[in-house]
């Protein structure tokens, strides 16, 4: 039920976004978008959310977070598949879809390639990733679990990411879209 509500909200929001951008673009103007998405239809595929969930469960077991708060919390984020994106673009009708694809990005992809990997161990990478993820998720999490818990939560997140990076490649999915505004009759 929550998933369906988030999907419907995504449809409304993305359709409005496209309509608004079509009013701003000149006829046959181009727009490129990129945002977090998912490749599989499974509703929770964002590894960041999964890892945050793991950390919060550990904190519940240790009595640091109330189980009822965790059980009632839903991360208000929707990451669409490319088919869902395509569907909204087609229904909205202002654009011709030029490119629609997904790209897998490593959690640490934003770390410059010219940095020597021997200098950046998994602990340092985990801390860097944790700071980036904290900038995105802290406002959502602090509202539910309290500002006082955030240092502990993201310290644990950093450690968990470091551990997992030793075992597997941590990636998220980016959706990349290239659109051209339709030339409507009478426009030039």
mmCIF file of C-alpha atoms in Angstrom:
data_model
loop_
_atom_site.group_PDB
_atom_site.id
_atom_site.type_symbol
_atom_site.label_atom_id
_atom_site.label_comp_id
_atom_site.label_asym_id
_atom_site.label_seq_id
_atom_site.Cartn_x
_atom_site.Cartn_y
_atom_site.Cartn_z
ATOM 1 C CA UNK A 1 0.000 0.000 0.000
ATOM 2 C CA UNK A 2 2.813 2.426 0.879
ATOM 3 C CA UNK A 3 4.682 1.430 -2.291
ATOM 4 C CA UNK A 4 1.591 2.103 -4.439
ATOM 5 C CA UNK A 5 1.080 5.520 -2.810
ATOM 6 C CA UNK A 6 4.736 6.446 -3.456
ATOM 7 C CA UNK A 7 4.490 5.261 -7.068
ATOM 8 C CA UNK A 8 1.353 7.332 -7.671
ATOM 9 C CA UNK A 9 3.023 10.373 -6.080
ATOM 10 C CA UNK A 10 6.052 9.875 -8.325
ATOM 11 C CA UNK A 11 3.779 9.779 -11.374
ATOM 12 C CA UNK A 12 2.063 13.042 -10.380
ATOM 13 C CA UNK A 13 5.300 14.825 -9.467
ATOM 14 C CA UNK A 14 7.291 13.727 -12.513
ATOM 15 C CA UNK A 15 4.413 14.558 -14.854
ATOM 16 C CA UNK A 16 4.169 18.057 -13.333
ATOM 17 C CA UNK A 17 7.958 18.436 -13.573
ATOM 18 C CA UNK A 18 7.896 17.533 -17.282
ATOM 19 C CA UNK A 19 4.958 19.855 -17.966
ATOM 20 C CA UNK A 20 6.732 22.738 -16.206
ATOM 21 C CA UNK A 21 10.005 22.150 -18.058
ATOM 22 C CA UNK A 22 8.171 21.948 -21.392
ATOM 23 C CA UNK A 23 6.783 25.427 -20.751
ATOM 24 C CA UNK A 24 10.317 26.738 -20.178
ATOM 25 C CA UNK A 25 12.072 25.046 -23.108
ATOM 26 C CA UNK A 26 12.037 26.362 -26.640
ATOM 27 C CA UNK A 27 10.482 24.091 -29.279
ATOM 28 C CA UNK A 28 12.870 21.258 -30.113
ATOM 29 C CA UNK A 29 14.952 22.185 -27.067
ATOM 30 C CA UNK A 30 16.833 19.408 -25.302
ATOM 31 C CA UNK A 31 16.920 18.378 -21.663
ATOM 32 C CA UNK A 32 19.109 15.820 -19.928
ATOM 33 C CA UNK A 33 18.134 14.420 -16.544
ATOM 34 C CA UNK A 34 19.793 12.034 -14.169
ATOM 35 C CA UNK A 35 18.439 10.750 -10.884
ATOM 36 C CA UNK A 36 18.519 7.711 -8.640
ATOM 37 C CA UNK A 37 16.399 4.839 -9.884
ATOM 38 C CA UNK A 38 16.329 1.069 -9.832
ATOM 39 C CA UNK A 39 16.695 -1.714 -12.335
ATOM 40 C CA UNK A 40 14.547 -4.337 -10.645
ATOM 41 C CA UNK A 41 10.852 -4.016 -9.894
ATOM 42 C CA UNK A 42 11.517 -4.766 -6.201
ATOM 43 C CA UNK A 43 10.432 -1.632 -4.322
ATOM 44 C CA UNK A 44 13.431 -1.415 -1.979
ATOM 45 C CA UNK A 45 16.614 -1.715 -3.947
ATOM 46 C CA UNK A 46 18.563 1.343 -2.787
ATOM 47 C CA UNK A 47 21.572 -0.080 -0.965
ATOM 48 C CA UNK A 48 21.848 3.082 1.161
ATOM 49 C CA UNK A 49 18.347 2.553 2.523
ATOM 50 C CA UNK A 50 19.068 -1.127 3.117
ATOM 51 C CA UNK A 51 22.268 -0.333 5.041
ATOM 52 C CA UNK A 52 20.552 2.405 7.071
ATOM 53 C CA UNK A 53 17.886 -0.184 7.909
ATOM 54 C CA UNK A 54 20.560 -2.646 9.047
ATOM 55 C CA UNK A 55 22.151 -0.017 11.275
ATOM 56 C CA UNK A 56 18.806 1.015 12.776
ATOM 57 C CA UNK A 57 17.936 -2.632 13.506
ATOM 58 C CA UNK A 58 21.252 -3.032 15.328
ATOM 59 C CA UNK A 59 20.497 0.115 17.319
ATOM 60 C CA UNK A 60 17.053 -1.280 18.251
ATOM 61 C CA UNK A 61 18.668 -4.499 19.495
ATOM 62 C CA UNK A 62 21.001 -2.424 21.667
ATOM 63 C CA UNK A 63 18.121 -0.332 23.037
ATOM 64 C CA UNK A 64 19.291 2.895 21.405
ATOM 65 C CA UNK A 65 16.261 3.235 19.124
ATOM 66 C CA UNK A 66 12.664 2.373 19.963
ATOM 67 C CA UNK A 67 11.430 -0.608 17.961
ATOM 68 C CA UNK A 68 8.000 1.015 17.479
ATOM 69 C CA UNK A 69 9.633 4.028 15.817
ATOM 70 C CA UNK A 70 11.555 1.822 13.409
ATOM 71 C CA UNK A 71 8.489 -0.309 12.643
ATOM 72 C CA UNK A 72 6.369 2.742 11.806
ATOM 73 C CA UNK A 73 9.035 4.543 9.756
ATOM 74 C CA UNK A 74 8.893 4.617 5.971
ATOM 75 C CA UNK A 75 11.652 6.299 3.992
ATOM 76 C CA UNK A 76 9.667 8.743 1.797
ATOM 77 C CA UNK A 77 11.750 8.128 -1.308
ATOM 78 C CA UNK A 78 10.706 6.610 -4.601
ATOM 79 C CA UNK A 79 13.237 5.348 -7.108
ATOM 80 C CA UNK A 80 11.559 4.533 -10.425
ATOM 81 C CA UNK A 81 12.449 1.899 -12.991
ATOM 82 C CA UNK A 82 13.106 3.026 -16.562
ATOM 83 C CA UNK A 83 9.750 1.562 -17.615
ATOM 84 C CA UNK A 84 7.956 3.728 -15.041
ATOM 85 C CA UNK A 85 9.881 6.769 -16.273
ATOM 86 C CA UNK A 86 9.071 5.942 -19.907
ATOM 87 C CA UNK A 87 5.385 5.566 -19.046
ATOM 88 C CA UNK A 88 5.163 9.018 -17.439
ATOM 89 C CA UNK A 89 7.047 10.686 -20.319
ATOM 90 C CA UNK A 90 4.697 9.117 -22.856
ATOM 91 C CA UNK A 91 1.536 9.994 -20.901
ATOM 92 C CA UNK A 92 2.655 13.600 -20.312
ATOM 93 C CA UNK A 93 3.317 13.957 -24.038
ATOM 94 C CA UNK A 94 5.512 17.079 -24.296
ATOM 95 C CA UNK A 95 8.774 15.324 -25.154
ATOM 96 C CA UNK A 96 10.333 12.835 -27.525
ATOM 97 C CA UNK A 97 12.464 10.373 -25.623
ATOM 98 C CA UNK A 98 15.967 10.254 -27.130
ATOM 99 C CA UNK A 99 17.801 8.213 -24.494
ATOM 100 C CA UNK A 100 16.644 6.288 -21.455
ATOM 101 C CA UNK A 101 19.092 4.012 -19.684
ATOM 102 C CA UNK A 102 20.465 3.071 -16.312
ATOM 103 C CA UNK A 103 24.062 3.294 -15.181
ATOM 104 C CA UNK A 104 25.455 1.508 -12.158
ATOM 105 C CA UNK A 105 27.542 3.866 -10.025
ATOM 106 C CA UNK A 106 29.832 2.814 -7.226
ATOM 107 C CA UNK A 107 29.142 4.356 -3.826
ATOM 108 C CA UNK A 108 32.598 5.880 -4.017
ATOM 109 C CA UNK A 109 32.326 7.030 -7.662
ATOM 110 C CA UNK A 110 32.588 10.673 -6.647
ATOM 111 C CA UNK A 111 36.049 10.138 -5.202
ATOM 112 C CA UNK A 112 38.457 11.422 -7.801
ATOM 113 C CA UNK A 113 40.031 8.779 -9.977
ATOM 114 C CA UNK A 114 43.474 10.335 -9.630
ATOM 115 C CA UNK A 115 43.518 9.642 -5.884
ATOM 116 C CA UNK A 116 45.852 6.777 -5.061
ATOM 117 C CA UNK A 117 43.745 3.833 -3.849
ATOM 118 C CA UNK A 118 46.460 2.826 -1.415
ATOM 119 C CA UNK A 119 45.930 6.164 0.361
ATOM 120 C CA UNK A 120 42.161 5.711 0.636
ATOM 121 C CA UNK A 121 41.473 2.539 2.588
ATOM 122 C CA UNK A 122 37.951 1.165 3.069
ATOM 123 C CA UNK A 123 37.569 3.006 6.410
ATOM 124 C CA UNK A 124 38.288 6.369 4.766
ATOM 125 C CA UNK A 125 35.987 5.534 1.850
ATOM 126 C CA UNK A 126 33.250 4.544 4.307
ATOM 127 C CA UNK A 127 33.612 7.857 6.138
ATOM 128 C CA UNK A 128 33.495 9.819 2.889
ATOM 129 C CA UNK A 129 30.395 7.947 1.691
ATOM 130 C CA UNK A 130 28.749 8.333 5.083
ATOM 131 C CA UNK A 131 29.170 12.108 4.964
ATOM 132 C CA UNK A 132 27.598 12.258 1.503
ATOM 133 C CA UNK A 133 24.684 10.036 2.479
ATOM 134 C CA UNK A 134 24.194 11.940 5.715
ATOM 135 C CA UNK A 135 23.723 15.177 3.766
ATOM 136 C CA UNK A 136 20.824 13.529 1.915
ATOM 137 C CA UNK A 137 19.129 11.408 4.575
ATOM 138 C CA UNK A 138 19.738 13.170 7.889
ATOM 139 C CA UNK A 139 16.752 15.546 7.625
ATOM 140 C CA UNK A 140 14.409 12.581 7.123
ATOM 141 C CA UNK A 141 15.966 10.419 9.814
ATOM 142 C CA UNK A 142 16.429 13.097 12.486
ATOM 143 C CA UNK A 143 12.735 13.958 12.348
ATOM 144 C CA UNK A 144 11.814 10.387 13.268
ATOM 145 C CA UNK A 145 14.716 9.240 15.430
ATOM 146 C CA UNK A 146 16.006 12.514 16.900
ATOM 147 C CA UNK A 147 18.921 14.794 16.108
ATOM 148 C CA UNK A 148 20.909 13.317 19.004
ATOM 149 C CA UNK A 149 21.032 9.901 17.295
ATOM 150 C CA UNK A 150 22.502 11.093 14.007
ATOM 151 C CA UNK A 151 26.206 11.062 14.938
ATOM 152 C CA UNK A 152 25.897 7.496 16.220
ATOM 153 C CA UNK A 153 23.772 6.323 13.289
ATOM 154 C CA UNK A 154 26.123 7.673 10.622
ATOM 155 C CA UNK A 155 29.240 6.518 12.484
ATOM 156 C CA UNK A 156 27.788 3.013 12.392
ATOM 157 C CA UNK A 157 26.735 3.502 8.762
ATOM 158 C CA UNK A 158 30.338 4.404 7.909
ATOM 159 C CA UNK A 159 31.645 1.261 9.602
ATOM 160 C CA UNK A 160 29.022 -0.945 7.932
ATOM 161 C CA UNK A 161 29.821 0.492 4.499
ATOM 162 C CA UNK A 162 33.545 -0.061 5.110
ATOM 163 C CA UNK A 163 32.892 -3.695 6.066
ATOM 164 C CA UNK A 164 30.622 -4.318 3.088
ATOM 165 C CA UNK A 165 33.072 -2.682 0.659
ATOM 166 C CA UNK A 166 35.634 -5.305 1.674
ATOM 167 C CA UNK A 167 33.186 -8.037 0.582
ATOM 168 C CA UNK A 168 31.347 -6.602 -2.409
ATOM 169 C CA UNK A 169 31.005 -3.671 -4.773
ATOM 170 C CA UNK A 170 28.403 -1.266 -3.449
ATOM 171 C CA UNK A 171 26.483 0.431 -6.245
ATOM 172 C CA UNK A 172 23.388 2.483 -6.851
ATOM 173 C CA UNK A 173 21.438 2.915 -10.067
ATOM 174 C CA UNK A 174 21.292 6.210 -11.955
ATOM 175 C CA UNK A 175 18.577 6.763 -14.537
ATOM 176 C CA UNK A 176 19.811 8.898 -17.447
ATOM 177 C CA UNK A 177 17.301 10.543 -19.779
ATOM 178 C CA UNK A 178 17.686 12.721 -22.848
ATOM 179 C CA UNK A 179 14.511 14.435 -24.083
ATOM 180 C CA UNK A 180 13.587 16.793 -26.920
ATOM 181 C CA UNK A 181 10.590 19.056 -26.591
ATOM 182 C CA UNK A 182 7.999 18.322 -29.244
ATOM 183 C CA UNK A 183 7.416 20.979 -31.864
ATOM 184 C CA UNK A 184 3.722 21.686 -31.595
ATOM 185 C CA UNK A 185 1.642 23.124 -34.376
ATOM 186 C CA UNK A 186 2.160 26.884 -34.645
ATOM 187 C CA UNK A 187 5.449 26.868 -32.650
ATOM 188 C CA UNK A 188 8.831 27.750 -34.098
#
